[in-house]
PDB file of C-alpha atoms in Angstrom:
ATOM      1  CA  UNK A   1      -0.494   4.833  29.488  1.00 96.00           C
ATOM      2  CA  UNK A   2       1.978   7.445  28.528  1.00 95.00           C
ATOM      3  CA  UNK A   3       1.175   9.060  25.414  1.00 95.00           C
ATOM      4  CA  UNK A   4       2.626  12.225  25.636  1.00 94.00           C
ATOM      5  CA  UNK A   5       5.029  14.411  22.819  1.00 90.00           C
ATOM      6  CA  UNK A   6       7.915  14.085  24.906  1.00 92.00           C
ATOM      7  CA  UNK A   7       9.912  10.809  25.555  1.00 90.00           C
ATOM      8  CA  UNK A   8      10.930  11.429  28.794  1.00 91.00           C
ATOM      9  CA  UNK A   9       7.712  12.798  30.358  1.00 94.00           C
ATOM     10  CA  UNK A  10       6.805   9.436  29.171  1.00 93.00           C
ATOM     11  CA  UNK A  11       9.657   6.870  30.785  1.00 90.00           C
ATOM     12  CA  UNK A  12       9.535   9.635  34.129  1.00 92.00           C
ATOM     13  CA  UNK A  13       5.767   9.350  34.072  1.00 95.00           C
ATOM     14  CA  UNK A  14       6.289   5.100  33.995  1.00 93.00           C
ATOM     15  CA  UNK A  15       9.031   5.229  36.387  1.00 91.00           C
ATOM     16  CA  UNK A  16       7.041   7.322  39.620  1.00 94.00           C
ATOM     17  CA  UNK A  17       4.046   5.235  38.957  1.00 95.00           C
ATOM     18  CA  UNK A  18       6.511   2.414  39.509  1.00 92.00           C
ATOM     19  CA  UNK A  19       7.699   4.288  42.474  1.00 93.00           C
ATOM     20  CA  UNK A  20       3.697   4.601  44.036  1.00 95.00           C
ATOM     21  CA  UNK A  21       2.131   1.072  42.575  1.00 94.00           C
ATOM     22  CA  UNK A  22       5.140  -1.552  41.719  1.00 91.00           C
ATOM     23  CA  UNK A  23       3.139  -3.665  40.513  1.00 92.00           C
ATOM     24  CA  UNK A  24       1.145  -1.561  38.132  1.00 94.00           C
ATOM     25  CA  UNK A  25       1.588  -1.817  34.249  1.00 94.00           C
ATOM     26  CA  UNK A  26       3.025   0.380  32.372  1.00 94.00           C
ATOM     27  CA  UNK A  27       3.127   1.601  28.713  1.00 94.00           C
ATOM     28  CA  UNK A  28       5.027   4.210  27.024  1.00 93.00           C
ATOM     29  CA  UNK A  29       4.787   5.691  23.688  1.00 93.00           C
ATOM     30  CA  UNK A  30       8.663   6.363  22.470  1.00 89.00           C
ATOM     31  CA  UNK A  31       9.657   7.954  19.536  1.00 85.00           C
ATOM     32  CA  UNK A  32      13.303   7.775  19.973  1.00 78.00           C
ATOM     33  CA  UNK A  33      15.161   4.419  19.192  1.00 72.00           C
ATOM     34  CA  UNK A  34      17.764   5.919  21.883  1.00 71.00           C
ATOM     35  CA  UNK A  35      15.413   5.469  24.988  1.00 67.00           C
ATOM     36  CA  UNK A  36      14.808   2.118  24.229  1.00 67.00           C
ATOM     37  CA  UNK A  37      16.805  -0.255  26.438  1.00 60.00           C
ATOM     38  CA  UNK A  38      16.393  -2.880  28.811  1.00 53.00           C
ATOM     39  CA  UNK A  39      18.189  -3.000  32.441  1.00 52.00           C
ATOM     40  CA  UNK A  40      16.349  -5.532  34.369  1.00 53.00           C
ATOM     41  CA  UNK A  41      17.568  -9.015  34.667  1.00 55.00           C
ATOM     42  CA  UNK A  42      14.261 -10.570  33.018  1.00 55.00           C
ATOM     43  CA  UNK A  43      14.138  -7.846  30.376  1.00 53.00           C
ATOM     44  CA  UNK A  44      11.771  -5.413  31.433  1.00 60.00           C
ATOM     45  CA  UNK A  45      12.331  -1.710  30.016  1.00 68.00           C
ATOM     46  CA  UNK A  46      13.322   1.098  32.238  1.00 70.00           C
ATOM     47  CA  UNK A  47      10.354   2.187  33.941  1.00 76.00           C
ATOM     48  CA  UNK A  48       8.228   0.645  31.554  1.00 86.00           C
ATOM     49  CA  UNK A  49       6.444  -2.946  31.121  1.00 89.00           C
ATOM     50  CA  UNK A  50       5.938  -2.006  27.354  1.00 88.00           C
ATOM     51  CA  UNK A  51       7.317   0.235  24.847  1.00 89.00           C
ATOM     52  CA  UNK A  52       5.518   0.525  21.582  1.00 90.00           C
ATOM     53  CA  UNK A  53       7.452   3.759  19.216  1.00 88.00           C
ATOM     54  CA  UNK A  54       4.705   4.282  16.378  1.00 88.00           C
ATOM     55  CA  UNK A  55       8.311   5.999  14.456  1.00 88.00           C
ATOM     56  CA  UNK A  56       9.934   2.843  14.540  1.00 87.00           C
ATOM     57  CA  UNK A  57       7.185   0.645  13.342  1.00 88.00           C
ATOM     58  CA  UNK A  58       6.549   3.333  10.157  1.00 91.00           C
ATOM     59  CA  UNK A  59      10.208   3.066   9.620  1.00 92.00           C
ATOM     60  CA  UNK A  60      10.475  -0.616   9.249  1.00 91.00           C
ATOM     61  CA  UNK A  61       7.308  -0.660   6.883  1.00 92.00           C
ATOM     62  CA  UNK A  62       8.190   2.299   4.949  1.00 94.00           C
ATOM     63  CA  UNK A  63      11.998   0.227   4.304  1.00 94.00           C
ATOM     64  CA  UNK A  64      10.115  -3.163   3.730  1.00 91.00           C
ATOM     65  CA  UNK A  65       7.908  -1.924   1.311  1.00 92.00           C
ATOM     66  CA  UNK A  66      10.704   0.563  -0.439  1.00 93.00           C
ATOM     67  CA  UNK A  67      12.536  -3.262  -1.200  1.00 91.00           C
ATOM     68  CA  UNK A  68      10.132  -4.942  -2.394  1.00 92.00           C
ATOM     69  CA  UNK A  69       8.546  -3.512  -5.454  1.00 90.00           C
ATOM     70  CA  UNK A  70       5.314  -4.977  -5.897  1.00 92.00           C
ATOM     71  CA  UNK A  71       4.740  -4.004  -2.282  1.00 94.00           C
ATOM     72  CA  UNK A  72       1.839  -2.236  -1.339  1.00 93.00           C
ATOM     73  CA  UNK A  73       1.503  -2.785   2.712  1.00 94.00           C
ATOM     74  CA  UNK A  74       3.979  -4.902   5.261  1.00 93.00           C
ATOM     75  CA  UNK A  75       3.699  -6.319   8.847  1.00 91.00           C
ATOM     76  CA  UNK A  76       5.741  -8.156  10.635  1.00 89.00           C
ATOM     77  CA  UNK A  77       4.789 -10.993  13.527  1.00 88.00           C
ATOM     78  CA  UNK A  78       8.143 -10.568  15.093  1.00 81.00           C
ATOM     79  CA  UNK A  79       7.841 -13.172  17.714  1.00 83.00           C
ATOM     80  CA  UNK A  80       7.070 -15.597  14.873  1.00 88.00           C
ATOM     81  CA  UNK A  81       9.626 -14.748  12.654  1.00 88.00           C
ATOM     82  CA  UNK A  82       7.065 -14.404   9.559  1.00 92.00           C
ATOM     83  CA  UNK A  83       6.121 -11.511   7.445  1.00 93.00           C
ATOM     84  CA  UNK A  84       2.472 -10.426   5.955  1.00 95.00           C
ATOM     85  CA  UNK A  85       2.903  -8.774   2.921  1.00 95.00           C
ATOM     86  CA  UNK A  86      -0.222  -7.508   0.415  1.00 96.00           C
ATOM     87  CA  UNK A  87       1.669  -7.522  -3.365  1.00 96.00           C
ATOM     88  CA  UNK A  88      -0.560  -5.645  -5.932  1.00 95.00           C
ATOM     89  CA  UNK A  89      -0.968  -7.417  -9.482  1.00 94.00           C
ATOM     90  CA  UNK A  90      -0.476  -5.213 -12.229  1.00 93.00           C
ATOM     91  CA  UNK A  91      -0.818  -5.190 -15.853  1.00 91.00           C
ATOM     92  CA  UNK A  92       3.209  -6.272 -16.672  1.00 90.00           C
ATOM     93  CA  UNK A  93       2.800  -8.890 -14.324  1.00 92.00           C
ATOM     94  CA  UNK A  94       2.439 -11.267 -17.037  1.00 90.00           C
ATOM     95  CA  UNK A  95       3.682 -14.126 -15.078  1.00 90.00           C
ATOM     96  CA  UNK A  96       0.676 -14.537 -12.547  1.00 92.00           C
ATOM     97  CA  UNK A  97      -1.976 -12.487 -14.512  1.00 91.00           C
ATOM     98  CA  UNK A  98      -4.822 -14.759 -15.327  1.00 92.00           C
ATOM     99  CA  UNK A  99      -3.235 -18.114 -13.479  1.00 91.00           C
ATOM    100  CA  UNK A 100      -4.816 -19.762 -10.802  1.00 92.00           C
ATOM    101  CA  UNK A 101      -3.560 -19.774  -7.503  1.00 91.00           C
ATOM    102  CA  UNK A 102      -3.154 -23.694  -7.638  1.00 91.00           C
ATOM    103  CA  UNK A 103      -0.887 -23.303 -10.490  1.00 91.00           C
ATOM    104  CA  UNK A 104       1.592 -20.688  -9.302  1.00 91.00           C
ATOM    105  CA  UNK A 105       5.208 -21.978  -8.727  1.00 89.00           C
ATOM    106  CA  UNK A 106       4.815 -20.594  -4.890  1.00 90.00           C
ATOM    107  CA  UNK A 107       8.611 -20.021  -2.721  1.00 91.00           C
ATOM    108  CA  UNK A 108       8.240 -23.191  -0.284  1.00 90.00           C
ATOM    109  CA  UNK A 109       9.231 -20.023   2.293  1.00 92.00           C
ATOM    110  CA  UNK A 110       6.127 -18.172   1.508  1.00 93.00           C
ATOM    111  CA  UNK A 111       1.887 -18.941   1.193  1.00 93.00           C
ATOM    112  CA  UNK A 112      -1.238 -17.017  -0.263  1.00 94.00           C
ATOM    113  CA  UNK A 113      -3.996 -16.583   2.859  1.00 93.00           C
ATOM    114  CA  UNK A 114      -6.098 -14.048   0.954  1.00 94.00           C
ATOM    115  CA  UNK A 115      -7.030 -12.187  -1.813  1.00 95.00           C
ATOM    116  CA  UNK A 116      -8.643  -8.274  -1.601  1.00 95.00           C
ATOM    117  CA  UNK A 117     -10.632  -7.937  -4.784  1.00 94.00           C
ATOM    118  CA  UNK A 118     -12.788  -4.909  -4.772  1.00 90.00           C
ATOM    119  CA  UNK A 119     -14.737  -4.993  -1.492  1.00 91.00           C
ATOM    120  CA  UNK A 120     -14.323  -8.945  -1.758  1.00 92.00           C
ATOM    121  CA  UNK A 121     -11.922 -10.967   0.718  1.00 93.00           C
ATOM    122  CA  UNK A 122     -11.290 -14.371  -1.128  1.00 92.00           C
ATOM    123  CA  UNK A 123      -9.573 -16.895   1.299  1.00 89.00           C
ATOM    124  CA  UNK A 124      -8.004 -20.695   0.699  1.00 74.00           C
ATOM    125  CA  UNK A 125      -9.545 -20.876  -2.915  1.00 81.00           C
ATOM    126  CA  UNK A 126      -6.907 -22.168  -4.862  1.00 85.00           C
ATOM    127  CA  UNK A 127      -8.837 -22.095  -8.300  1.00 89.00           C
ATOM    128  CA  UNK A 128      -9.345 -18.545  -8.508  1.00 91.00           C
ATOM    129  CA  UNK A 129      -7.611 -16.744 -11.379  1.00 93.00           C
ATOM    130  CA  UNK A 130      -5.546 -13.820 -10.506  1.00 94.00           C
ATOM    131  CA  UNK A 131      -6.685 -10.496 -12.134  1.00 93.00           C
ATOM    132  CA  UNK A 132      -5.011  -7.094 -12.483  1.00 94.00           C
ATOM    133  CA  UNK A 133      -5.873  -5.002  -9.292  1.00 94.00           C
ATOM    134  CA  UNK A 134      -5.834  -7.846  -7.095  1.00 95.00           C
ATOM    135  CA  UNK A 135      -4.112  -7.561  -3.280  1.00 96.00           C
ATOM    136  CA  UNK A 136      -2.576 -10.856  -3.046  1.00 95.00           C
ATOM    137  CA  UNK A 137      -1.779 -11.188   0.890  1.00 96.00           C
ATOM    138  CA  UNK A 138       1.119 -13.604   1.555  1.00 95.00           C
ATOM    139  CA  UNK A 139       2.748 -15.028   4.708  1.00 96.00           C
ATOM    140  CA  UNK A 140       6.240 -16.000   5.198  1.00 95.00           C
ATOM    141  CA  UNK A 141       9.798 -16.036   6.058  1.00 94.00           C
ATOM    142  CA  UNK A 142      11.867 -13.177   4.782  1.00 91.00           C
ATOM    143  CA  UNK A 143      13.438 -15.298   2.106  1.00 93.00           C
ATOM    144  CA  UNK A 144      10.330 -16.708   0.745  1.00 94.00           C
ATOM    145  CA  UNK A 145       8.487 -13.039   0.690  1.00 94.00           C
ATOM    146  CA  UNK A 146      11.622 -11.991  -1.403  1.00 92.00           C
ATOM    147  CA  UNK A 147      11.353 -14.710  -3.932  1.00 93.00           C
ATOM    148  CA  UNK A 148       7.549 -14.252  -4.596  1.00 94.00           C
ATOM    149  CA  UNK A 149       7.974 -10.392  -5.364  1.00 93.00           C
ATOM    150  CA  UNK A 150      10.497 -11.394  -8.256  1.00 91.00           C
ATOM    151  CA  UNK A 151       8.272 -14.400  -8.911  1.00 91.00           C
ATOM    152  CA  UNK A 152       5.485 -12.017 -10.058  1.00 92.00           C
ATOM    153  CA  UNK A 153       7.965  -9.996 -11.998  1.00 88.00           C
ATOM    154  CA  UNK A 154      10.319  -7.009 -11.359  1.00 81.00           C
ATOM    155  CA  UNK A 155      11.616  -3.913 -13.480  1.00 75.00           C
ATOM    156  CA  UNK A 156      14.644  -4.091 -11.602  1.00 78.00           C
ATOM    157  CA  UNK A 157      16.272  -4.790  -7.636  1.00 82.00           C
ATOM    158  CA  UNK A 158      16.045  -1.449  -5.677  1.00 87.00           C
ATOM    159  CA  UNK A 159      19.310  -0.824  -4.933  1.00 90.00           C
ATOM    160  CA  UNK A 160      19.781   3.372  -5.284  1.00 93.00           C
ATOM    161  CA  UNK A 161      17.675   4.854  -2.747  1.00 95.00           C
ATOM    162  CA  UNK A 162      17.324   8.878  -1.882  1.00 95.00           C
ATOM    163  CA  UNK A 163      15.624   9.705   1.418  1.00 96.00           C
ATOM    164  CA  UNK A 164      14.058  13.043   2.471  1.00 95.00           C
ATOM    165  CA  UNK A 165      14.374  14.082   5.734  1.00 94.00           C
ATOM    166  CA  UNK A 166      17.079  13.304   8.579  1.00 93.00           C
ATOM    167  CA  UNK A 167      14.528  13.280  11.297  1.00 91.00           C
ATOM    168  CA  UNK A 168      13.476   9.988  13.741  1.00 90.00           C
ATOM    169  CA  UNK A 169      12.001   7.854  10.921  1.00 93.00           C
ATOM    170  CA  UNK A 170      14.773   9.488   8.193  1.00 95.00           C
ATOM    171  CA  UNK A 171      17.316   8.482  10.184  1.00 93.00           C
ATOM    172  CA  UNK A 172      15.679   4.511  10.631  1.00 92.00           C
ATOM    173  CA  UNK A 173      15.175   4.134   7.360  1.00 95.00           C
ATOM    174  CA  UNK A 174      18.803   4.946   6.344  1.00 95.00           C
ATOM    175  CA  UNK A 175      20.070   2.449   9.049  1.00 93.00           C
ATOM    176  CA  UNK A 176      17.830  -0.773   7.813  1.00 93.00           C
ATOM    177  CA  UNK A 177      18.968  -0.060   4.124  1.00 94.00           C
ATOM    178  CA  UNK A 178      22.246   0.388   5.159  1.00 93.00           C
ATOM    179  CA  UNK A 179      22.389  -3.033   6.495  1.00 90.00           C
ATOM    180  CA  UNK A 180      20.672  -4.232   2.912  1.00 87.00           C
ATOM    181  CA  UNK A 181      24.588  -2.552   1.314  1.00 83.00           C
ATOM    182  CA  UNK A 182      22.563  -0.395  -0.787  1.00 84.00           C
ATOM    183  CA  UNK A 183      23.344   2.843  -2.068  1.00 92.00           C
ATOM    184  CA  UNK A 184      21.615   5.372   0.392  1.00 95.00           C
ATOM    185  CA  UNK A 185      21.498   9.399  -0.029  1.00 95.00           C
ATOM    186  CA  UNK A 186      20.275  11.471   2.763  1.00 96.00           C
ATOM    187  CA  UNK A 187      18.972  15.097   2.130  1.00 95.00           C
ATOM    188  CA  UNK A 188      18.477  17.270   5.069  1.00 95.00           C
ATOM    189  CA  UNK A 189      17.922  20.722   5.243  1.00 93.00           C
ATOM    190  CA  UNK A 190      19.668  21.345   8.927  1.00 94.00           C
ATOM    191  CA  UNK A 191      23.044  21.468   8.731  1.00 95.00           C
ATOM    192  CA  UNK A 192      24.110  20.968  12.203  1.00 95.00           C
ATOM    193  CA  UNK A 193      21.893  17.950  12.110  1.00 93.00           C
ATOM    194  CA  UNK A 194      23.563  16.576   8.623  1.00 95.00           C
ATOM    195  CA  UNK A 195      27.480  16.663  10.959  1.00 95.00           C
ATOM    196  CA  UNK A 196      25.294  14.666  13.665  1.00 93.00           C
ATOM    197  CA  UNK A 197      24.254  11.679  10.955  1.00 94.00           C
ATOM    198  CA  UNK A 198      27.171  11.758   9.215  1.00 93.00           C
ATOM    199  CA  UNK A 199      28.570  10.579  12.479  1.00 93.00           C
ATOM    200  CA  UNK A 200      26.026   7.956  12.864  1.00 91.00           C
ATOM    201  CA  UNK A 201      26.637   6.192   9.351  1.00 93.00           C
ATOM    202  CA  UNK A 202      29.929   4.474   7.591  1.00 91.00           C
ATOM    203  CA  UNK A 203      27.687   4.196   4.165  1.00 92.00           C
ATOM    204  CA  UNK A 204      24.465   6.576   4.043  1.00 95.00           C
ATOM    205  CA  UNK A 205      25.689   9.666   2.059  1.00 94.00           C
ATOM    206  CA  UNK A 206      24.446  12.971   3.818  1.00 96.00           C
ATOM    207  CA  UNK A 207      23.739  16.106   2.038  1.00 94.00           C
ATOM    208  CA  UNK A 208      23.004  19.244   3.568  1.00 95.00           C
ATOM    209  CA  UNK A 209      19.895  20.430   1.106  1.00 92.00           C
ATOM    210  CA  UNK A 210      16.262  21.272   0.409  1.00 91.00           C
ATOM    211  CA  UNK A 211      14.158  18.012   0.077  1.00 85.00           C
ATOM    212  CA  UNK A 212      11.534  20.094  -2.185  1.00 87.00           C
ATOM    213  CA  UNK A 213      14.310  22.517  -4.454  1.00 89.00           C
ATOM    214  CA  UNK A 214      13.794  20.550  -7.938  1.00 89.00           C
ATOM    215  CA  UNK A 215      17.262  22.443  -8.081  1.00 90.00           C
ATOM    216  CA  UNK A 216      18.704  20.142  -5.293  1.00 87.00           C
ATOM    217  CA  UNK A 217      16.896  17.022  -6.253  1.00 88.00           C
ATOM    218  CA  UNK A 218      18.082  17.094  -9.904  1.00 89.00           C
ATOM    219  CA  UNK A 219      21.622  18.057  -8.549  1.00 88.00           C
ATOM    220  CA  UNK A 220      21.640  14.661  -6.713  1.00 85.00           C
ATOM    221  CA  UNK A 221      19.913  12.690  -9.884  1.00 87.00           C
ATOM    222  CA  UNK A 222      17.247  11.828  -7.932  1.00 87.00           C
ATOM    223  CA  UNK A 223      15.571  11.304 -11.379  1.00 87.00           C
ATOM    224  CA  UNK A 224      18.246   7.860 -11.852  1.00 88.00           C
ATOM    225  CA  UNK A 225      17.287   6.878  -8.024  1.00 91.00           C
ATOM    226  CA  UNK A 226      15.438   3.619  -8.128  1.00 92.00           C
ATOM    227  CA  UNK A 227      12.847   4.915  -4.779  1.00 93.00           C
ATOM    228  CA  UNK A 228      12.565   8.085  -3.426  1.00 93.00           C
ATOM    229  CA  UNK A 229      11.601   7.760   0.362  1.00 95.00           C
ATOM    230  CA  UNK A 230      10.030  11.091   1.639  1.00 95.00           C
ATOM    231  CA  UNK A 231      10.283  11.310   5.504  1.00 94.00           C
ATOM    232  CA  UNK A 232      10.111  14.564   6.659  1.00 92.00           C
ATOM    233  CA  UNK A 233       7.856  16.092   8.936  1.00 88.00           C
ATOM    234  CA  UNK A 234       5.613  17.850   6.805  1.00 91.00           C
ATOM    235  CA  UNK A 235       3.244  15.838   4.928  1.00 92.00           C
ATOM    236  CA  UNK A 236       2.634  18.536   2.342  1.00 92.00           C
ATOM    237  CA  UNK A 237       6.910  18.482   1.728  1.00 90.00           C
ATOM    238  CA  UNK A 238       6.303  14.963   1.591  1.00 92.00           C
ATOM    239  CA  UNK A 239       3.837  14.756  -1.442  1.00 92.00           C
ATOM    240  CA  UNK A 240       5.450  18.042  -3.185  1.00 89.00           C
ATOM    241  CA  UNK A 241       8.546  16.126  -3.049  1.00 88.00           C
TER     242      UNK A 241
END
């Protein structure tokens, strides 16, 4: 297992094991997207029997969860093609507050399996009544995930996003919301880095500034944004921001 900070100690550290034991297994931890191909004919990684890049995988949830707005956690089951998503029911969410489970006009795409009340896991009881605080877990295909989350009621589509921090998981998030044609603004403080994405992206607007200046974030209207992803390496920038 190959855990360390650096990516290629990592894939070199797979690769001479490979080189001693061929038929040992080996797993690396990756954290760039870029050192993640396959070469061999029945799709092995370079060096490496399995990849698993902790960056990526908080990317993809932090994007997930920044589109869907009544979103609170996301995982995907990849090889199934099927989403788990826990949506939180609030007090405007006058459309499933107080109805019972059996009565909701469900997305044929998309099913309850549980619901988190308190310390309480409530599973396959289709008479219970929906309350506000409630963690309703649903399964399903991407389209049927989307329609449940305007189902239970929306404010409005997230479609303006700002993100905070051109780093690994920055830079991830920009490229899976990209692909959504939303509006995307980038704000990193590292200019030589800014010239490097805005070589990487036809529509992600990047802006060489200071994720925590209020003066830079009201000079970009963050305020008129409808998420603000923070992503950069500091958590404390992160929650100041």
């Amino acid at each position: 297992l190959a855990v360390t900070q650096s990516d290629e100690t990592n894939m070199f550290s797979c690769m001479a094991a490979k080189a001693i034991k061929p038929d040992i297994q080996t797993v690396a931890r990756i954290r760039d997207h870029e050192y993640i191909f396959k070469t061999e004919p029945s799709g092995a990684y370079l060096g490496a029997d399995h990849i698993i890049s902790p960056e990526l995988l908080t990317a993809e949830k932090m994007a997930r969860i920044a589109l869907l707005e009544n979103a609170v956690d996301y995982e995907e089951l990849e090889s199934m093609g099927l989403m788990v998503v826990t949506f939180m029911v609030k007090k405007e969410h006058t459309s499933v507050l107080g109805e019972a489970v059996i009565n909701l006009n469900l997305p044929d795409l998309a099913s309850i399996v549980a619901i988190y009340r308190g310390d309480d896991v409530i599973v396959l009881n289709e008479s219970t009544h929906l309350r506000e605080g409630d963690l309703v877990c649903v399964m399903g295909k991407k389209e049927g995930i989307e329609q449940f989350n305007r189902m239970m009621g929306m404010v409005r589509e997230a479609k303006d996003f700002v993100i905070l921090g051109g780093g690994i998981i920055g830079r991830r998030i920009a490229k899976l919301l990209e692909k959504e044609k939303s509006y995307v603004r980038l704000l990193e403080r590292d200019e030589n880095k800014c010239h490097a994405l805005s070589r990487e992206f036809d529509h992600v607007l990047v802006i060489n500034a200071n994720a925590v200046d209020p003066r830079a974030l009201r000079a970009e209207n963050v305020g008129a944004a409808d998420v603000l992803i923070s992503a950069t390496n500091s958590d404390e920038k992160n929650l100041l921001a």
